[in-house]
mmCIF file of C-alpha atoms in Angstrom:
data_model
loop_
_atom_site.group_PDB
_atom_site.id
_atom_site.type_symbol
_atom_site.label_atom_id
_atom_site.label_comp_id
_atom_site.label_asym_id
_atom_site.label_seq_id
_atom_site.Cartn_x
_atom_site.Cartn_y
_atom_site.Cartn_z
ATOM 1 C CA UNK P 1 -3.707 -11.888 -17.782
ATOM 2 C CA UNK P 2 -1.869 -13.110 -14.695
ATOM 3 C CA UNK P 3 -0.371 -11.117 -11.819
ATOM 4 C CA UNK P 4 3.193 -11.266 -13.162
ATOM 5 C CA UNK P 5 2.180 -9.864 -16.539
ATOM 6 C CA UNK P 6 -0.005 -7.226 -14.869
ATOM 7 C CA UNK P 7 2.901 -6.033 -12.693
ATOM 8 C CA UNK P 8 5.198 -5.836 -15.733
ATOM 9 C CA UNK P 9 2.565 -3.857 -17.657
ATOM 10 C CA UNK P 10 2.135 -1.480 -14.704
ATOM 11 C CA UNK P 11 5.900 -0.833 -14.638
ATOM 12 C CA UNK P 12 6.007 -0.108 -18.358
ATOM 13 C CA UNK P 13 2.630 1.489 -18.939
ATOM 14 C CA UNK P 14 1.001 3.415 -16.131
ATOM 15 C CA UNK P 15 -2.327 3.951 -17.952
ATOM 16 C CA UNK P 16 -5.136 1.421 -17.383
ATOM 17 C CA UNK P 17 -8.034 1.812 -19.795
ATOM 18 C CA UNK P 18 -11.525 1.086 -18.470
ATOM 19 C CA UNK P 19 -12.783 -2.381 -19.409
ATOM 20 C CA UNK P 20 -9.350 -3.375 -20.754
ATOM 21 C CA UNK P 21 -7.732 -6.738 -20.062
ATOM 22 C CA UNK P 22 -5.736 -5.074 -17.267
ATOM 23 C CA UNK P 23 -8.878 -3.571 -15.730
ATOM 24 C CA UNK P 24 -10.703 -6.912 -15.810
ATOM 25 C CA UNK P 25 -7.691 -8.601 -14.186
ATOM 26 C CA UNK P 26 -7.854 -6.007 -11.386
ATOM 27 C CA UNK P 27 -11.463 -6.978 -10.639
ATOM 28 C CA UNK P 28 -10.635 -10.699 -10.584
ATOM 29 C CA UNK P 29 -7.668 -10.104 -8.298
ATOM 30 C CA UNK P 30 -9.801 -7.934 -6.005
ATOM 31 C CA UNK P 31 -12.145 -10.885 -5.430
ATOM 32 C CA UNK P 32 -9.140 -13.015 -4.451
ATOM 33 C CA UNK P 33 -7.863 -10.305 -2.084
ATOM 34 C CA UNK P 34 -11.302 -9.907 -0.463
ATOM 35 C CA UNK P 35 -11.546 -13.668 0.085
ATOM 36 C CA UNK P 36 -8.214 -13.676 1.949
ATOM 37 C CA UNK P 37 -8.840 -10.486 3.944
ATOM 38 C CA UNK P 38 -12.276 -11.747 5.038
ATOM 39 C CA UNK P 39 -10.514 -14.798 6.497
ATOM 40 C CA UNK P 40 -8.024 -12.509 8.222
ATOM 41 C CA UNK P 41 -10.574 -10.009 9.523
ATOM 42 C CA UNK P 42 -13.652 -11.947 10.606
ATOM 43 C CA UNK P 43 -12.220 -14.525 13.008
ATOM 44 C CA UNK P 44 -9.814 -14.054 15.883
ATOM 45 C CA UNK P 45 -6.432 -15.223 14.582
ATOM 46 C CA UNK P 46 -3.063 -15.931 16.137
ATOM 47 C CA UNK P 47 -0.082 -13.878 14.941
ATOM 48 C CA UNK P 48 1.163 -16.938 13.013
ATOM 49 C CA UNK P 49 -2.202 -17.346 11.266
ATOM 50 C CA UNK P 50 -2.239 -13.663 10.324
ATOM 51 C CA UNK P 51 1.318 -13.913 8.946
ATOM 52 C CA UNK P 52 0.313 -16.963 6.887
ATOM 53 C CA UNK P 53 -2.779 -15.238 5.468
ATOM 54 C CA UNK P 54 -0.837 -12.040 4.730
ATOM 55 C CA UNK P 55 1.848 -14.119 2.988
ATOM 56 C CA UNK P 56 -0.874 -15.712 0.865
ATOM 57 C CA UNK P 57 -2.315 -12.266 0.094
ATOM 58 C CA UNK P 58 0.975 -10.810 -1.138
ATOM 59 C CA UNK P 59 2.253 -14.016 -2.753
ATOM 60 C CA UNK P 60 5.495 -14.194 -0.748
ATOM 61 C CA UNK P 61 6.503 -15.053 2.817
ATOM 62 C CA UNK P 62 6.679 -12.331 5.449
ATOM 63 C CA UNK P 63 9.264 -12.530 8.215
ATOM 64 C CA UNK P 64 8.608 -13.528 11.831
ATOM 65 C CA UNK P 65 8.857 -9.896 12.916
ATOM 66 C CA UNK P 66 5.817 -8.900 10.823
ATOM 67 C CA UNK P 67 2.790 -7.907 12.879
ATOM 68 C CA UNK P 68 -0.669 -6.839 11.723
ATOM 69 C CA UNK P 69 -3.715 -5.949 13.797
ATOM 70 C CA UNK P 70 -6.859 -6.634 11.743
ATOM 71 C CA UNK P 71 -8.988 -5.497 10.137
ATOM 72 C CA UNK P 72 -6.911 -4.900 7.019
ATOM 73 C CA UNK P 73 -7.974 -4.413 3.418
ATOM 74 C CA UNK P 74 -6.094 -4.603 0.139
ATOM 75 C CA UNK P 75 -7.696 -4.413 -3.265
ATOM 76 C CA UNK P 76 -4.975 -6.386 -5.069
ATOM 77 C CA UNK P 77 -2.455 -7.767 -2.585
ATOM 78 C CA UNK P 78 0.028 -9.166 -5.059
ATOM 79 C CA UNK P 79 1.915 -5.887 -5.537
ATOM 80 C CA UNK P 80 2.955 -5.345 -1.896
ATOM 81 C CA UNK P 81 6.598 -5.876 -0.868
ATOM 82 C CA UNK P 82 7.561 -5.803 2.806
ATOM 83 C CA UNK P 83 10.865 -5.503 4.595
ATOM 84 C CA UNK P 84 11.532 -7.004 7.999
ATOM 85 C CA UNK P 85 9.841 -6.090 11.284
ATOM 86 C CA UNK P 86 6.922 -4.188 9.753
ATOM 87 C CA UNK P 87 3.949 -3.317 11.976
ATOM 88 C CA UNK P 88 0.539 -2.471 10.467
ATOM 89 C CA UNK P 89 -2.114 -1.285 12.919
ATOM 90 C CA UNK P 90 -5.868 -1.888 12.554
ATOM 91 C CA UNK P 91 -8.098 -0.502 9.839
ATOM 92 C CA UNK P 92 -5.475 0.111 7.148
ATOM 93 C CA UNK P 93 -6.379 0.057 3.445
ATOM 94 C CA UNK P 94 -3.765 -0.589 0.769
ATOM 95 C CA UNK P 95 -4.646 0.066 -2.885
ATOM 96 C CA UNK P 96 -1.561 -1.662 -4.230
ATOM 97 C CA UNK P 97 -2.176 -2.080 -7.965
ATOM 98 C CA UNK P 98 0.630 0.384 -8.737
ATOM 99 C CA UNK P 99 2.963 -1.215 -6.202
ATOM 100 C CA UNK P 100 3.694 -0.605 -2.525
ATOM 101 C CA UNK P 101 7.214 -1.161 -1.161
ATOM 102 C CA UNK P 102 7.683 -0.955 2.601
ATOM 103 C CA UNK P 103 11.165 -1.007 4.131
ATOM 104 C CA UNK P 104 12.470 -2.549 7.344
ATOM 105 C CA UNK P 105 11.203 -1.442 10.755
ATOM 106 C CA UNK P 106 8.239 0.555 9.438
ATOM 107 C CA UNK P 107 5.365 1.407 11.809
ATOM 108 C CA UNK P 108 1.989 2.116 10.185
ATOM 109 C CA UNK P 109 -0.707 3.603 12.417
ATOM 110 C CA UNK P 110 -4.431 2.919 12.524
ATOM 111 C CA UNK P 111 -6.570 3.511 9.451
ATOM 112 C CA UNK P 112 -3.725 4.567 7.164
ATOM 113 C CA UNK P 113 -4.588 4.594 3.451
ATOM 114 C CA UNK P 114 -1.927 3.949 0.819
ATOM 115 C CA UNK P 115 -3.249 4.594 -2.702
ATOM 116 C CA UNK P 116 -1.427 3.865 -5.970
ATOM 117 C CA UNK P 117 -4.165 4.679 -8.497
ATOM 118 C CA UNK P 118 -5.711 7.895 -9.758
ATOM 119 C CA UNK P 119 -8.681 8.228 -12.113
ATOM 120 C CA UNK P 120 -8.539 10.328 -15.263
ATOM 121 C CA UNK P 121 -9.568 13.955 -14.739
ATOM 122 C CA UNK P 122 -11.368 14.021 -18.102
ATOM 123 C CA UNK P 123 -15.035 13.207 -17.314
ATOM 124 C CA UNK P 124 -15.389 11.276 -20.576
ATOM 125 C CA UNK P 125 -12.528 8.967 -19.519
ATOM 126 C CA UNK P 126 -13.074 9.041 -15.740
ATOM 127 C CA UNK P 127 -13.063 5.234 -15.450
ATOM 128 C CA UNK P 128 -9.515 5.096 -16.865
ATOM 129 C CA UNK P 129 -6.772 4.931 -14.250
ATOM 130 C CA UNK P 130 -3.136 5.834 -13.836
ATOM 131 C CA UNK P 131 -0.862 3.817 -11.545
ATOM 132 C CA UNK P 132 2.228 5.006 -9.683
ATOM 133 C CA UNK P 133 4.077 3.141 -6.913
ATOM 134 C CA UNK P 134 4.471 4.196 -3.291
ATOM 135 C CA UNK P 135 7.866 3.537 -1.718
ATOM 136 C CA UNK P 136 8.383 3.741 2.040
ATOM 137 C CA UNK P 137 11.946 3.682 3.365
ATOM 138 C CA UNK P 138 13.383 1.989 6.429
ATOM 139 C CA UNK P 139 12.445 3.133 9.921
ATOM 140 C CA UNK P 140 9.454 5.213 8.807
ATOM 141 C CA UNK P 141 6.571 5.947 11.204
ATOM 142 C CA UNK P 142 3.212 6.767 9.627
ATOM 143 C CA UNK P 143 0.685 8.197 12.093
ATOM 144 C CA UNK P 144 -2.982 7.221 12.344
ATOM 145 C CA UNK P 145 -5.399 8.294 9.610
ATOM 146 C CA UNK P 146 -2.651 9.449 7.231
ATOM 147 C CA UNK P 147 -3.147 9.078 3.479
ATOM 148 C CA UNK P 148 -0.187 8.381 1.208
ATOM 149 C CA UNK P 149 -1.012 9.232 -2.419
ATOM 150 C CA UNK P 150 0.227 7.558 -5.590
ATOM 151 C CA UNK P 151 3.777 8.126 -6.759
ATOM 152 C CA UNK P 152 5.111 9.205 -3.344
ATOM 153 C CA UNK P 153 8.487 8.101 -1.969
ATOM 154 C CA UNK P 154 9.060 8.457 1.777
ATOM 155 C CA UNK P 155 12.713 8.589 2.837
ATOM 156 C CA UNK P 156 14.314 6.566 5.615
ATOM 157 C CA UNK P 157 13.400 7.471 9.209
ATOM 158 C CA UNK P 158 10.735 10.002 8.186
ATOM 159 C CA UNK P 159 7.652 10.602 10.326
ATOM 160 C CA UNK P 160 4.239 11.243 8.796
ATOM 161 C CA UNK P 161 2.010 13.037 11.310
ATOM 162 C CA UNK P 162 -1.443 11.687 12.100
ATOM 163 C CA UNK P 163 -4.056 12.796 9.572
ATOM 164 C CA UNK P 164 -1.514 14.003 7.001
ATOM 165 C CA UNK P 165 -2.254 13.744 3.286
ATOM 166 C CA UNK P 166 1.079 13.078 1.573
ATOM 167 C CA UNK P 167 1.024 14.146 -2.076
ATOM 168 C CA UNK P 168 4.769 14.721 -2.617
ATOM 169 C CA UNK P 169 7.988 12.899 -1.776
ATOM 170 C CA UNK P 170 9.169 13.123 1.837
ATOM 171 C CA UNK P 171 12.915 13.527 2.507
ATOM 172 C CA UNK P 172 14.653 11.155 4.881
ATOM 173 C CA UNK P 173 14.886 12.169 8.542
ATOM 174 C CA UNK P 174 12.027 14.639 8.316
ATOM 175 C CA UNK P 175 8.628 15.139 9.933
ATOM 176 C CA UNK P 176 5.706 16.167 7.714
ATOM 177 C CA UNK P 177 2.088 16.912 8.541
ATOM 178 C CA UNK P 178 -1.038 18.669 7.358
ATOM 179 C CA UNK P 179 -3.241 18.675 4.279
ATOM 180 C CA UNK P 180 -1.390 18.626 1.997
ATOM 181 C CA UNK P 181 1.587 17.504 4.062
ATOM 182 C CA UNK P 182 4.412 19.999 4.490
ATOM 183 C CA UNK P 183 7.776 19.836 6.224
ATOM 184 C CA UNK P 184 7.426 20.469 9.971
ATOM 185 C CA UNK P 185 11.047 19.827 10.964
ATOM 186 C CA UNK P 186 14.111 17.762 10.287
ATOM 187 C CA UNK P 187 14.816 14.965 12.774
ATOM 188 C CA UNK P 188 17.906 15.864 14.771
ATOM 189 C CA UNK P 189 17.531 19.637 14.333
ATOM 190 C CA UNK P 190 17.758 21.633 17.550
ATOM 191 C CA UNK P 191 14.499 23.375 18.369
#
């Protein structure tokens, strides 16, 4: 199985059976992603070198406005799509098997986790997984140590407070925080 077929299967069939062809492909791709992120994380790199390595990781060019402060980890890499002028701070972990789409002008704080996989709740099938994409709109700011869970869509210009665990969609122009994240206020509302 190659990455293109895997991504098509993920779109059409969210279930990944343990030890299946899809599961084995995930392990092979993880080795590739680790090889690239080790190069990115373990030597001081220029911004151009980081952009080149990140482009290799995701399999497409990133724009000149992209900025990443290592270390960074991804367990697949090939299912990340970035808009323009994206900033990713240090210590972030992207579990992108299910797909991560990040819009233009997004700011991602330190040690943010974006997860697109869940394991089966049935203990006899716990190694099986279910994938769901994460979509982040334009102009979003995600605070440090936030976790964005699988299947979540974050609307344009939203703010995710530091430490929030986002388990449900976030409307545009809103601020959410807490565990689980809840609406704090709408951006532009008078206090």
